[in-house]
Coordinates of C-alpha atoms in Angstrom, one line a residue:
X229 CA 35.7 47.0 -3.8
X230 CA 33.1 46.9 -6.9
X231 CA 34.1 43.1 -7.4
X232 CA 33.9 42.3 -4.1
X233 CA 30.7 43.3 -3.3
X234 CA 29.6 41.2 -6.4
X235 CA 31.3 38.6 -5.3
X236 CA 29.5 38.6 -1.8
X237 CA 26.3 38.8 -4.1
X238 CA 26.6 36.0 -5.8
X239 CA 27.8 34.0 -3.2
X240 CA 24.2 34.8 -1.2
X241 CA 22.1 33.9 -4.2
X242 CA 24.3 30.7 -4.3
X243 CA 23.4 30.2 -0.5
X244 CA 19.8 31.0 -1.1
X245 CA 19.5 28.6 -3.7
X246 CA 21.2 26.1 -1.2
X247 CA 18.8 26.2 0.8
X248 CA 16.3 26.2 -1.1
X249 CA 17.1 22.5 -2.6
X250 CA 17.4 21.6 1.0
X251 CA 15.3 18.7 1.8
X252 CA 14.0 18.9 5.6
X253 CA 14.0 16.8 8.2
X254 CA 11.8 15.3 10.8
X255 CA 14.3 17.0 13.0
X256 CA 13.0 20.5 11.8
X257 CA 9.8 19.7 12.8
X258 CA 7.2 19.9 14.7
X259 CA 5.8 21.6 11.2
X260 CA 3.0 24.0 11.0
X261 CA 0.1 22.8 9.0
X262 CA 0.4 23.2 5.7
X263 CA -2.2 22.4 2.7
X264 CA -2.1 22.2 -1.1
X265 CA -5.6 23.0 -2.5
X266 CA -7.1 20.7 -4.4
X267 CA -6.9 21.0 -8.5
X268 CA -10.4 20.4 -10.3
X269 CA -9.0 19.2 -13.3
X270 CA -7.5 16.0 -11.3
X271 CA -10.7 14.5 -10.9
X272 CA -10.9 13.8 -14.5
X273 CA -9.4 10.1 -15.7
X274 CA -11.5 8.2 -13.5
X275 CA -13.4 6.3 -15.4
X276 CA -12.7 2.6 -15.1
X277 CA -10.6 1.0 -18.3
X278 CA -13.0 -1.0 -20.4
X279 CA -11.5 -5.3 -20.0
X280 CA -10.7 -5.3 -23.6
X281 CA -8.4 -2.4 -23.1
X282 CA -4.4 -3.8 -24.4
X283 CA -3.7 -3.7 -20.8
X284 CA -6.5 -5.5 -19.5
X285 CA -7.4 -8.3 -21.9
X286 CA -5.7 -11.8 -22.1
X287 CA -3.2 -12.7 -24.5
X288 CA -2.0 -16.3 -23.7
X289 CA -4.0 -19.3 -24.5
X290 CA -5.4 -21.6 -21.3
X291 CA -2.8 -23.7 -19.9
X292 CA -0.1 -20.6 -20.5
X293 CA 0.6 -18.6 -17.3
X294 CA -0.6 -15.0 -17.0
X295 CA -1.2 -12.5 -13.8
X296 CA 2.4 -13.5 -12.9
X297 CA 3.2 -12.2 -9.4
X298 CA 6.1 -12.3 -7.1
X299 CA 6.4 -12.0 -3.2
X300 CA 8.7 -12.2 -0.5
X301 CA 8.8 -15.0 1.6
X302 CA 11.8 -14.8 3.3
X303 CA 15.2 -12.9 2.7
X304 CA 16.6 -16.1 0.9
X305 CA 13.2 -17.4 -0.5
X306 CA 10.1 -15.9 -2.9
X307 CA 7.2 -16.7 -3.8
X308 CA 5.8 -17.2 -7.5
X309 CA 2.3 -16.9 -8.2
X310 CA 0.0 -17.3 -11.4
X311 CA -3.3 -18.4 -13.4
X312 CA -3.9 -20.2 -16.0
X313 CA -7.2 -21.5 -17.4
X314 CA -10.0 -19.5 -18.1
X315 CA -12.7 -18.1 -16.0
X316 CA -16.3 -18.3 -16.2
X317 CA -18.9 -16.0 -15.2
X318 CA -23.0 -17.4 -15.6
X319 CA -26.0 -18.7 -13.7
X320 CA -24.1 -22.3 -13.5
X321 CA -20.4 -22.3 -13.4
X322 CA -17.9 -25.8 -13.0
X323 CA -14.7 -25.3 -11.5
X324 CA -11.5 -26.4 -12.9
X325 CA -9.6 -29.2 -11.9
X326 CA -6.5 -27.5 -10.3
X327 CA -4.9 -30.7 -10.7
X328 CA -5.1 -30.7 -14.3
X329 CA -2.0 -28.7 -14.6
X330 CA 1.3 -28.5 -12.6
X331 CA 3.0 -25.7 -10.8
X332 CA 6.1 -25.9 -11.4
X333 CA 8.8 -22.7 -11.6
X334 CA 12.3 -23.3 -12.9
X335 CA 15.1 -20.8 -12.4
X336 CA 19.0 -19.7 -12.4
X337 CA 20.9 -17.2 -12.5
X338 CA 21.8 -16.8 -16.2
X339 CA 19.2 -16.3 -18.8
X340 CA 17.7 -19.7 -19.8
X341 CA 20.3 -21.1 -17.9
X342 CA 17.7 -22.6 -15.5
X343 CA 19.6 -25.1 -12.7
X344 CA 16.8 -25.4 -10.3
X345 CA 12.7 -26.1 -10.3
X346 CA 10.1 -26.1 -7.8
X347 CA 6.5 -27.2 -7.3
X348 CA 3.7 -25.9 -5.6
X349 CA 0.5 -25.7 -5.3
X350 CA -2.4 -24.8 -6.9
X351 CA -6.2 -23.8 -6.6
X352 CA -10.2 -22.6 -7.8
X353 CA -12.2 -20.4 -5.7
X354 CA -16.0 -19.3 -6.3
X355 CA -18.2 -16.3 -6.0
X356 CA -21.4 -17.3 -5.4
X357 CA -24.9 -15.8 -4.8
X358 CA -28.1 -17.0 -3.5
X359 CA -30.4 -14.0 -5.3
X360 CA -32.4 -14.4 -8.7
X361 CA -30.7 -12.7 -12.0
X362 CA -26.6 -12.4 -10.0
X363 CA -24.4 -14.4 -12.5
X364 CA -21.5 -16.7 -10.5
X365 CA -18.2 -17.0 -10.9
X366 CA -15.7 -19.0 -10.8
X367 CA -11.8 -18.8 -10.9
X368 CA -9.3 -20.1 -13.3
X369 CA -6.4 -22.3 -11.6
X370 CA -4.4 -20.4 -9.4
X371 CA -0.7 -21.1 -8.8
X372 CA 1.5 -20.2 -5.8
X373 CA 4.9 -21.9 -5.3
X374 CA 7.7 -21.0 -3.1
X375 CA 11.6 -20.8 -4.6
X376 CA 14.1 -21.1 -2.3
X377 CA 18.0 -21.2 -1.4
X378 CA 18.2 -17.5 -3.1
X379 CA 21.5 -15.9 -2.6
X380 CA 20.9 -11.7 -1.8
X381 CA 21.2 -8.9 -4.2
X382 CA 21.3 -11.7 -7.2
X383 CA 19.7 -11.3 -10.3
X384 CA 17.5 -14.5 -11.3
X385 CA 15.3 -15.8 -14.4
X386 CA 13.2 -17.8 -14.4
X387 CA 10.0 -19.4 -16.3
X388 CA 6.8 -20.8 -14.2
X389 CA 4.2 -23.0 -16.1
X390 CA 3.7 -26.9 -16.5
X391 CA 7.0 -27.8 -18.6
X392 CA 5.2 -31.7 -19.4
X393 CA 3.1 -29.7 -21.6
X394 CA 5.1 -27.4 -22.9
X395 CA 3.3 -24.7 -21.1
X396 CA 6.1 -22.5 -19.8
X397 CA 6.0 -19.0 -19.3
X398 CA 8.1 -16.3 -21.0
X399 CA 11.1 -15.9 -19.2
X400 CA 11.1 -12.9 -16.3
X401 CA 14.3 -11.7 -14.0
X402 CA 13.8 -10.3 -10.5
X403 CA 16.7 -9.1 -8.2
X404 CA 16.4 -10.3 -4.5
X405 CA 16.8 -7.8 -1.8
X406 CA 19.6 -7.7 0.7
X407 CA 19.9 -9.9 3.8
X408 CA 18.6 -8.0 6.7
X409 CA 21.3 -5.6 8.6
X410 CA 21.9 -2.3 9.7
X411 CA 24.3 -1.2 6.4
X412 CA 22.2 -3.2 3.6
X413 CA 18.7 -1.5 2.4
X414 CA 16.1 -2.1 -0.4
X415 CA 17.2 0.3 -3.7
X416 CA 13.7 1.6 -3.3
X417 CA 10.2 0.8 -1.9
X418 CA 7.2 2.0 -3.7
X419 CA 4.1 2.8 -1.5
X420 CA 0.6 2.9 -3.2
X421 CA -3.2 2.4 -2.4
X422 CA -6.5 2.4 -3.7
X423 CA -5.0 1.8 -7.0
X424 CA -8.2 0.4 -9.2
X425 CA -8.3 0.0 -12.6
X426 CA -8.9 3.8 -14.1
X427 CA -6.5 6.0 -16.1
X428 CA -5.3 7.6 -13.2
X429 CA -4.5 3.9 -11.9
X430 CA -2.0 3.8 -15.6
X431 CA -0.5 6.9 -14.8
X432 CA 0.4 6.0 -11.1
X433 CA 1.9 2.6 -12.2
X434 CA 3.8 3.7 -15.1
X435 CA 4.9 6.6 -12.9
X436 CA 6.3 3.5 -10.6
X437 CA 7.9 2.0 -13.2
X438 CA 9.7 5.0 -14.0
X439 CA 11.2 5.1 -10.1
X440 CA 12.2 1.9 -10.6
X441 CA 11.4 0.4 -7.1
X442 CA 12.4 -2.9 -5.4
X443 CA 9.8 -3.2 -3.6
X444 CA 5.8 -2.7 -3.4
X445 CA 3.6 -2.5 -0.8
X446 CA 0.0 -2.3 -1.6
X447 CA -1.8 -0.7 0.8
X448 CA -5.2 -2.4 0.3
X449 CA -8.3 -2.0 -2.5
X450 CA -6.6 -3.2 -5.5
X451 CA -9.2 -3.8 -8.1
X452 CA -12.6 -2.4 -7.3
X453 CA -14.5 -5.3 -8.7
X454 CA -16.9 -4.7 -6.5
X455 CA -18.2 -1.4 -8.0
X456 CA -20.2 -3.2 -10.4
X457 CA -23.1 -5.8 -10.6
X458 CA -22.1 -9.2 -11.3
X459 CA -23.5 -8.7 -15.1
X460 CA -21.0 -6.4 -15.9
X461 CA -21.2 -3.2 -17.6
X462 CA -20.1 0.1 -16.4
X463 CA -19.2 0.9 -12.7
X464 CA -20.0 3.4 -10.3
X465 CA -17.9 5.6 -7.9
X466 CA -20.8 4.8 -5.9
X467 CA -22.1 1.5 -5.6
X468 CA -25.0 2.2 -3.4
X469 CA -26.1 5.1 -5.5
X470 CA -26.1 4.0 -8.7
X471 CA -27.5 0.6 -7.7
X472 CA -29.7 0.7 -4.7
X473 CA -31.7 -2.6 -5.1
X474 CA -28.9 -4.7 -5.3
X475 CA -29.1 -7.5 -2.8
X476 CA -26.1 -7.6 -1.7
X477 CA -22.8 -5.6 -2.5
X478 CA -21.9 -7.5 -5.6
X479 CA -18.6 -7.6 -7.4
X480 CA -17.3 -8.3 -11.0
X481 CA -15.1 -10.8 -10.6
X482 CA -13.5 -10.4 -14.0
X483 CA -11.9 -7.3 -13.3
X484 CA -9.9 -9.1 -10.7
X485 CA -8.2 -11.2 -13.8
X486 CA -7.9 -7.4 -15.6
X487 CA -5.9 -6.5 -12.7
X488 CA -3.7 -9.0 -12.6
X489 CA -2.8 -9.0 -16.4
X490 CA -2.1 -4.9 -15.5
X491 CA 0.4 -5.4 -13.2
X492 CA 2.1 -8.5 -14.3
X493 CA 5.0 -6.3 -15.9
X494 CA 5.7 -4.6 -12.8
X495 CA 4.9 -7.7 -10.4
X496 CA 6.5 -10.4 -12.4
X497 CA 9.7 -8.4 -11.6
X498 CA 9.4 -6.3 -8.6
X499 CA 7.6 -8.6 -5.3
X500 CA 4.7 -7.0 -4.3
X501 CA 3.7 -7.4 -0.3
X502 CA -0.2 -6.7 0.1
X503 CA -2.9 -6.1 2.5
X504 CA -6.2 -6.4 2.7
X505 CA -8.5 -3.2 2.7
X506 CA -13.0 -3.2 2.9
X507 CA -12.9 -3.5 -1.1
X508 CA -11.5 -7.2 -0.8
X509 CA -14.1 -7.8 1.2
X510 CA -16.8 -8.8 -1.1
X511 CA -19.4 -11.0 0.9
X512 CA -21.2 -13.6 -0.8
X513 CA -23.2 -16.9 -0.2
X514 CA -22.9 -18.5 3.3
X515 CA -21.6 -15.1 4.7
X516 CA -18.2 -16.2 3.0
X517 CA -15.7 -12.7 2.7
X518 CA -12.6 -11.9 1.2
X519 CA -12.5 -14.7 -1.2
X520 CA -10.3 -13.7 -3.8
X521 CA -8.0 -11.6 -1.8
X522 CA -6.5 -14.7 0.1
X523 CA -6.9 -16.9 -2.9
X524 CA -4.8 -15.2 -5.2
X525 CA -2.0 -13.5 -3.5
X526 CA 0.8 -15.3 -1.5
X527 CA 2.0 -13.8 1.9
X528 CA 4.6 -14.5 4.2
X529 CA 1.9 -15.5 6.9
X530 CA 3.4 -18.9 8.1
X531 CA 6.9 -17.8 7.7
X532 CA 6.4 -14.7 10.5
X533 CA 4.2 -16.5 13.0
X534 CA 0.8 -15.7 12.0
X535 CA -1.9 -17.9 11.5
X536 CA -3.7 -15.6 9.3
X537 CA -3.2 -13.9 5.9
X538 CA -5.0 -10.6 7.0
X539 CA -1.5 -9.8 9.1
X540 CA 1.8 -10.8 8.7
X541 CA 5.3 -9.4 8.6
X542 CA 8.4 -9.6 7.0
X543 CA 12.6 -8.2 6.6
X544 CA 13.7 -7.0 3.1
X545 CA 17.4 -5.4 4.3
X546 CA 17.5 -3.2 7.4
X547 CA 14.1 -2.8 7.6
X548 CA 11.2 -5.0 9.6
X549 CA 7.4 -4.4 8.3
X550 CA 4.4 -5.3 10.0
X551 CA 1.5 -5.7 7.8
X552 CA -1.6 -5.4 9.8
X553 CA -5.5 -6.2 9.0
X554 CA -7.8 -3.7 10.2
X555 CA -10.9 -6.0 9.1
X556 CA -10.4 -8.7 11.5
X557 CA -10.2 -9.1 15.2
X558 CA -7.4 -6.2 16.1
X559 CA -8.7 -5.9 19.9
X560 CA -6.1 -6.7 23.0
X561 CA -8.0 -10.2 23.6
X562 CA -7.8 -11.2 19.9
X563 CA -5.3 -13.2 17.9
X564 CA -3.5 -10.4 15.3
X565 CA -2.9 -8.1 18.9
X566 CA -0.9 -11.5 20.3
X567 CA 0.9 -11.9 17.6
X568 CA 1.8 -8.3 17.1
X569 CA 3.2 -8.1 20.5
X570 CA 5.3 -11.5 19.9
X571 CA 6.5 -9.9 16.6
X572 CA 8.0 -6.9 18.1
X573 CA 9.3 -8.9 20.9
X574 CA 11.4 -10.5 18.5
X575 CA 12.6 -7.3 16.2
X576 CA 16.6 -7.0 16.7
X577 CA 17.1 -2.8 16.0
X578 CA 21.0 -3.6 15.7
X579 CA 20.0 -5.8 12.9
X580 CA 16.9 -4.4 11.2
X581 CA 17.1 -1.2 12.8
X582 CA 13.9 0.6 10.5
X583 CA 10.6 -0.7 11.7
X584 CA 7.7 0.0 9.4
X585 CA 3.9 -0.6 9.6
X586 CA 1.4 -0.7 7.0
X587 CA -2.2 -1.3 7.3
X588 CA -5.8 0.1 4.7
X589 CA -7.5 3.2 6.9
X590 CA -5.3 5.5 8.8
X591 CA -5.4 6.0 12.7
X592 CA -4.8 9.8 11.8
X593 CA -6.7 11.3 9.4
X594 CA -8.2 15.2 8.8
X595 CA -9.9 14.5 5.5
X596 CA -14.0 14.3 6.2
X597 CA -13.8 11.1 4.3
X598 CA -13.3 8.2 6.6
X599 CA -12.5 10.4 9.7
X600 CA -12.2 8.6 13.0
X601 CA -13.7 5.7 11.5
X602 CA -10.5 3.6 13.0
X603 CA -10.9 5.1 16.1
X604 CA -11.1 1.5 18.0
X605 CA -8.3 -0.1 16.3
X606 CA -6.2 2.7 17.4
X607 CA -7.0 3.5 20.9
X608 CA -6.3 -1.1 21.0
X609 CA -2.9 -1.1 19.3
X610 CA -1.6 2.7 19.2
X611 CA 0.5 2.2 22.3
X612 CA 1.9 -1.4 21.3
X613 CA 3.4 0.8 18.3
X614 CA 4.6 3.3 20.5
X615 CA 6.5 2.0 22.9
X616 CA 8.6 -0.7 20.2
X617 CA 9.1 2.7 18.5
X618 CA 8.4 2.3 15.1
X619 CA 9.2 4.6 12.8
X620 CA 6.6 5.4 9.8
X621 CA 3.5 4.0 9.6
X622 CA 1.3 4.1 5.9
X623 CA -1.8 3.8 4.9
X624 CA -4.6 3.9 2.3
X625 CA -8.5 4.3 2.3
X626 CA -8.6 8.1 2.1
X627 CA -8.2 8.9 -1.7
X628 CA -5.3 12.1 -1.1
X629 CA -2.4 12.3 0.4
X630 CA -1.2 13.8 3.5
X631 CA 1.9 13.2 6.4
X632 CA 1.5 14.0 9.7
X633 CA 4.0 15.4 12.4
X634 CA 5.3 12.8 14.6
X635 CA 2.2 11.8 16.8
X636 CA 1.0 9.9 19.5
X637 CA -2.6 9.9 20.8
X638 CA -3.3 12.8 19.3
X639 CA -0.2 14.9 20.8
X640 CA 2.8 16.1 19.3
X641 CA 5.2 13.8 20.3
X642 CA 8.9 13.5 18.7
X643 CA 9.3 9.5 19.3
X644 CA 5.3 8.9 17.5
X645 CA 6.1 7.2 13.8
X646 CA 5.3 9.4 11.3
X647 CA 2.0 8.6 10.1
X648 CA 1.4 9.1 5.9
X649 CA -1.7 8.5 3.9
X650 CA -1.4 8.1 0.8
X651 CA -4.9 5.9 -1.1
X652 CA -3.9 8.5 -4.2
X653 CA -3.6 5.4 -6.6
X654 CA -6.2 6.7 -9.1
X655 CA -9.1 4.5 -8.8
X656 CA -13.1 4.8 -9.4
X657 CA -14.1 6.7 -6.5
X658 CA -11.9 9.5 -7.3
X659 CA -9.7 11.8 -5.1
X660 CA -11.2 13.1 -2.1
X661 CA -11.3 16.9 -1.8
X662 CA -13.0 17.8 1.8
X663 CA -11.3 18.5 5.0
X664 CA -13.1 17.6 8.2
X665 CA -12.5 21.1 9.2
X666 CA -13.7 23.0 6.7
X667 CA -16.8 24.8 7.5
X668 CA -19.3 22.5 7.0
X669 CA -17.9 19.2 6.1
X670 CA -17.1 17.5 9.5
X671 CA -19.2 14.5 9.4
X672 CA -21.9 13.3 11.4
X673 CA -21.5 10.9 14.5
X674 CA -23.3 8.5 12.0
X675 CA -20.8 8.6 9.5
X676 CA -17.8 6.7 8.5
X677 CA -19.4 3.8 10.0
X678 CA -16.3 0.6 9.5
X679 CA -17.6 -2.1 7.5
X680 CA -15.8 -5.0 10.1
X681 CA -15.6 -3.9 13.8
X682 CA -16.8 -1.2 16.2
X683 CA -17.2 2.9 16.7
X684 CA -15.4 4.6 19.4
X685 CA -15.9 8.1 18.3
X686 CA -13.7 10.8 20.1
X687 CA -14.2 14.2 21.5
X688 CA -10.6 16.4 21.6
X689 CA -9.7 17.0 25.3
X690 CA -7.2 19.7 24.1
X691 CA -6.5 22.4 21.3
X692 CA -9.0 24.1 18.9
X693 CA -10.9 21.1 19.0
X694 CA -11.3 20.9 22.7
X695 CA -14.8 19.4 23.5
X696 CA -15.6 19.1 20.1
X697 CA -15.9 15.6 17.3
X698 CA -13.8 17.9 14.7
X699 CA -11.6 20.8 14.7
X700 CA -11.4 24.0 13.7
X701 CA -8.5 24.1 11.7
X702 CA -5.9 21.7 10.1
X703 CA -4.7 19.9 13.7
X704 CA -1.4 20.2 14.8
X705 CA -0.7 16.5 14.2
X706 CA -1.3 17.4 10.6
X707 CA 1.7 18.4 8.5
X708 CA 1.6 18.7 5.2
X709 CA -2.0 17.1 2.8
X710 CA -3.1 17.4 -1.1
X711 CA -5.7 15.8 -2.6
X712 CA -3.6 14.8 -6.2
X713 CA -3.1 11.0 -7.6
X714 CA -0.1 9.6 -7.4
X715 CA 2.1 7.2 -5.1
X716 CA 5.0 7.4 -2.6
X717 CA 8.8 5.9 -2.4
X718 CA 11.1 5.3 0.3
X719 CA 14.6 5.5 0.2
X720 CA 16.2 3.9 3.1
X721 CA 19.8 5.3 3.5
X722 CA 21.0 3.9 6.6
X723 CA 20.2 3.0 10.4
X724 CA 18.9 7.1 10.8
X725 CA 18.0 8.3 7.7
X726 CA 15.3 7.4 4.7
X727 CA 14.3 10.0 1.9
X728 CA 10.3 9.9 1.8
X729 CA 9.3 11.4 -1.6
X730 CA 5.2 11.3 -2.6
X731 CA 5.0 11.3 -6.4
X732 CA 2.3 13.5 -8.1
X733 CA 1.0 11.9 -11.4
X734 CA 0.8 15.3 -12.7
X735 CA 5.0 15.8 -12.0
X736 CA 5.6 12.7 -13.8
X737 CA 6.9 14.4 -16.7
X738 CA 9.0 16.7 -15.1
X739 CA 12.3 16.1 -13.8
X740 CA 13.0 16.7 -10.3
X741 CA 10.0 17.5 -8.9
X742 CA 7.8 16.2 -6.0
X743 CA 4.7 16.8 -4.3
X744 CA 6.4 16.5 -1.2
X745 CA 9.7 15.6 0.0
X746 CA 11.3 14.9 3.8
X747 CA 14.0 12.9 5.2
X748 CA 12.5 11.2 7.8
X749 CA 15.0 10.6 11.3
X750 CA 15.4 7.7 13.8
X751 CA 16.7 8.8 16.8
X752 CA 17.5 5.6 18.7
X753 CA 19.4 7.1 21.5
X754 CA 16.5 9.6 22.8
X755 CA 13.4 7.5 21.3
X756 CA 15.1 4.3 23.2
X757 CA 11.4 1.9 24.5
X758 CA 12.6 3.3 27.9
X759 CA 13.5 6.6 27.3
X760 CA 11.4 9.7 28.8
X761 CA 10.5 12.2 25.9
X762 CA 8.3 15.5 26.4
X763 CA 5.3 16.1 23.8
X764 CA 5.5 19.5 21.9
X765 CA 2.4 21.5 21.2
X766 CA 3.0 23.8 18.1
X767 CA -0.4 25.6 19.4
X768 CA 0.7 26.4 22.7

């Protein structure tokens, strides 16, 4: 009898245990709100890296490639970009002559076995200013060309460069992803925004190397050039503080080229899919915007319909992504809400049954930073979302993480995506720490105004917050939020399930352990586009 009961023991620590490595689902939820307090001693490592740091300076002579860069173009094609030349940065600047060097990328599938070469094309852009004492800029050669006829799941190699010259690139290998369909998924998708250029920024990217993804998506403010004066020097985490007779919001172009030489290990192998966020926005003469962000990075904007580089979307296995800009034209009359609704039209769910959106500042949001300040853009395009069912929905612009219960217009909801936040990347502004419903830190109506389009504030109708601009406590809609650095993966593991795991740069030493983990659920039978679903109120 003694050895029984023992036996019975230790079979209920084993089941405790059990379930205690039991990762939830979305189909335990609605969750109560839960949150992490924030860590003081994370706010340290934000200091910018200085451009002569090992991973920030140039190491190839002119006419050699550097900043190399890959994105998707279409399951069977990708894009290779690069720079060569060198920059300049002064009161007069001359372009280069993007002509004076070819674009050519030259690739097989055995190492320097290379049985097939593209060209593409190539060009300059400026950043200029009309005021007394701002130095211009202007751009070494830029290089995007497109390789196509790639077979899926196949390791390539390849060099990029102007081979009349003897100006190739070292040789790089990248894996294409699978063909979209319901059984084939990416290995692994790494999510991260807001990254910059800080120490934090090294841990989160090394920390993404680690996870080994096959896919990025950047969710928007990549570089923070444009916390500094055009001269240089030091930044600020705040631009308008530390320099408040600036004439305009001037930018550093150089750290752009920084950035590029920092992630050219990981992008020269892994594609990288970006989007815009208010950091690329960088105005300058003639009321020109967003010059370098649509110079330098190559989208799949033609390939999906759009006409525009701020939206665009594209399949990488069993899962469709919309990449939407927040800082253009998003209302019903505009052009990126027509193509939208044409996109989804056209999604197949027995093919890519996963549909994922991605966009800079999140519709939901309970941090005082940034709160409601997207308010228009999703009372215009929540419902498009909603009724084609997508599934998860990411985005950056509030520096913490947090993941909401499934949600739509502000209600509980089990067929809303599941919205996640997570503009951790690590850069100069450092993490935000306030909740909009802490005692004192819900914003003013003045607040959080959006740098591109309009303010539609909102009063709750319902809940704790009934009458009111903020609530009382952590809403409903919000699940789970901790303001750490780090980034986010998804592991897509068939037509129903995908692992969601955010990565805490702290953890990044330790095995096995997340700042948050949760399988998140389709459910394509009930969440149909026509089927009738009842909201769930955790409060009532």
């Amino acid at each position: 009898m003694k050895w029984i009961c023992i036996a019975h023991f230790l079979l209920l620590i084993r089941l405790i245990a059990a379930d205690h490595r039991r990762i939830p689902t979305t189909l335990d939820g609605p969750f109560l709100p839960v949150t992490r307090r924030f860590d003081p001693s994370l706010r340290r490592g934000s200091d910018d890296l200085p451009l002569d740091h090992p991973r920030l300076r140039k190491n190839v002579s002119s006419n050699f490639p550097e900043q190399i860069a890959l994105a998707i173009s279409t399951p069977s094609s990708m894009w290779v970009s690069w720079v060569t030349g060198d920059a300049q940065i002064g009161q007069n600047v001359t372009a280069l002559d993007p002509s004076s060097i070819a674009s050519e990328v030259w690739y097989g599938k055995e190492s320097e076995k290379y049985t097939s070469v593209r060209r593409g094309f190539s060009t300059v852009y400026s950043q200029l200013y009309p005021f007394e004492g701002l130095l211009n800029y202007t751009s070494g050669i830029v290089h995007h060309v497109k390789i196509d006829g790639l077979e899926p799941e196949t390791r390539y190699y390849y060099r990029c460069g102007d081979s009349s010259i003897s100006a190739l690139s070292k040789e790089h290998v990248f894996k294409t992803l699978p063909v979209p369909s319901k059984s084939s998924y990416p290995h692994r998708i790494a999510i991260v925004g807001d990254l910059g250029l800080t120490s934090n920024s090294t841990t989160t990217v090394d920390h993404m190397v680690k996870n080994d993804p096959s896919l990025i998506l950047m969710l928007g403010d990549l570089t923070y050039a444009n916390q500094y004066r055009t001269t240089g020097g030091k930044g600020a985490s705040c631009f308008s503080c530390a320099f408040p007779d600036a004439p305009i919001r001037e930018t550093y172009q150089p750290r752009w080229d920084g950035w590029g030489r920092f992630m050219e290990p990981l992008t020269s192998r892994v594609p990288m899919m970006v989007i815009e966020g208010n950091h690329e926005i960088e105005p300058q003469v003639s009321g020109i915007t967003f010059k370098s962000y649509l110079t330098r990075f190559a989208v799949p904007s033609a390939e999906s319909g759009s006409n525009s580089s701020f939206y665009y979307s594209f399949n990488a296995g069993g899962v469709h992504f919309l990449m939407l800009g927040a800082y253009v034209d998003y209302n019903a009359t505009g052009a990126q809400y027509a193509w939208l609704k044409e996109d989804l039209s056209k999604v197949d769910r027995s093919v890519t049954p996963w549909l994922v959106a991605a966009w800079h500042p999140p519709w939901y949001n309970s941090y005082a930073s940034h709160y409601q300040e997207f308010e228009c853009m999703r009372q215009e395009m929540e419902h498009l979302l909603y009724e084609h069912r997508v599934d998860v929905v990411f985005s950056g612009h509030v520096h913490a993480y947090e993941r909401m219960n499934r949600v739509y217009n502000y209600t509980l909801d089990p067929c809303g995506p599941v919205y996640i936040t997570v503009g951790d990347g690590g850069n100069i502004e450092k993490v935000d720490v306030d909740h909009a419903d802490d005692p004192g830190k819900c914003p003013s109506a003045g607040d959080n105004i959006p740098e591109i389009g309009g303010v539609c504030r909102l009063n709750y109708s319902s809940g704790p917050a009934e009458g009111k601009f903020c609530w009382n406590t952590q809403p409903e809609w919000s699940a789970f939020r901790e303001s750490s650095f780090g980034h986010g993966t998804l592991e897509v593991t068939n037509s129903t399930h995908a692992l969601w795991t955010w990565h805490r740069n702290q953890d990044m030493y330790k095995d096995d352990i997340h700042g948050d983990q949760i399988y998140i659920v389709r459910q394509p039978r009930a969440c149909s586009p026509t089927a009738k679903v009842a909201s769930v109120s955790i409060l009532s």
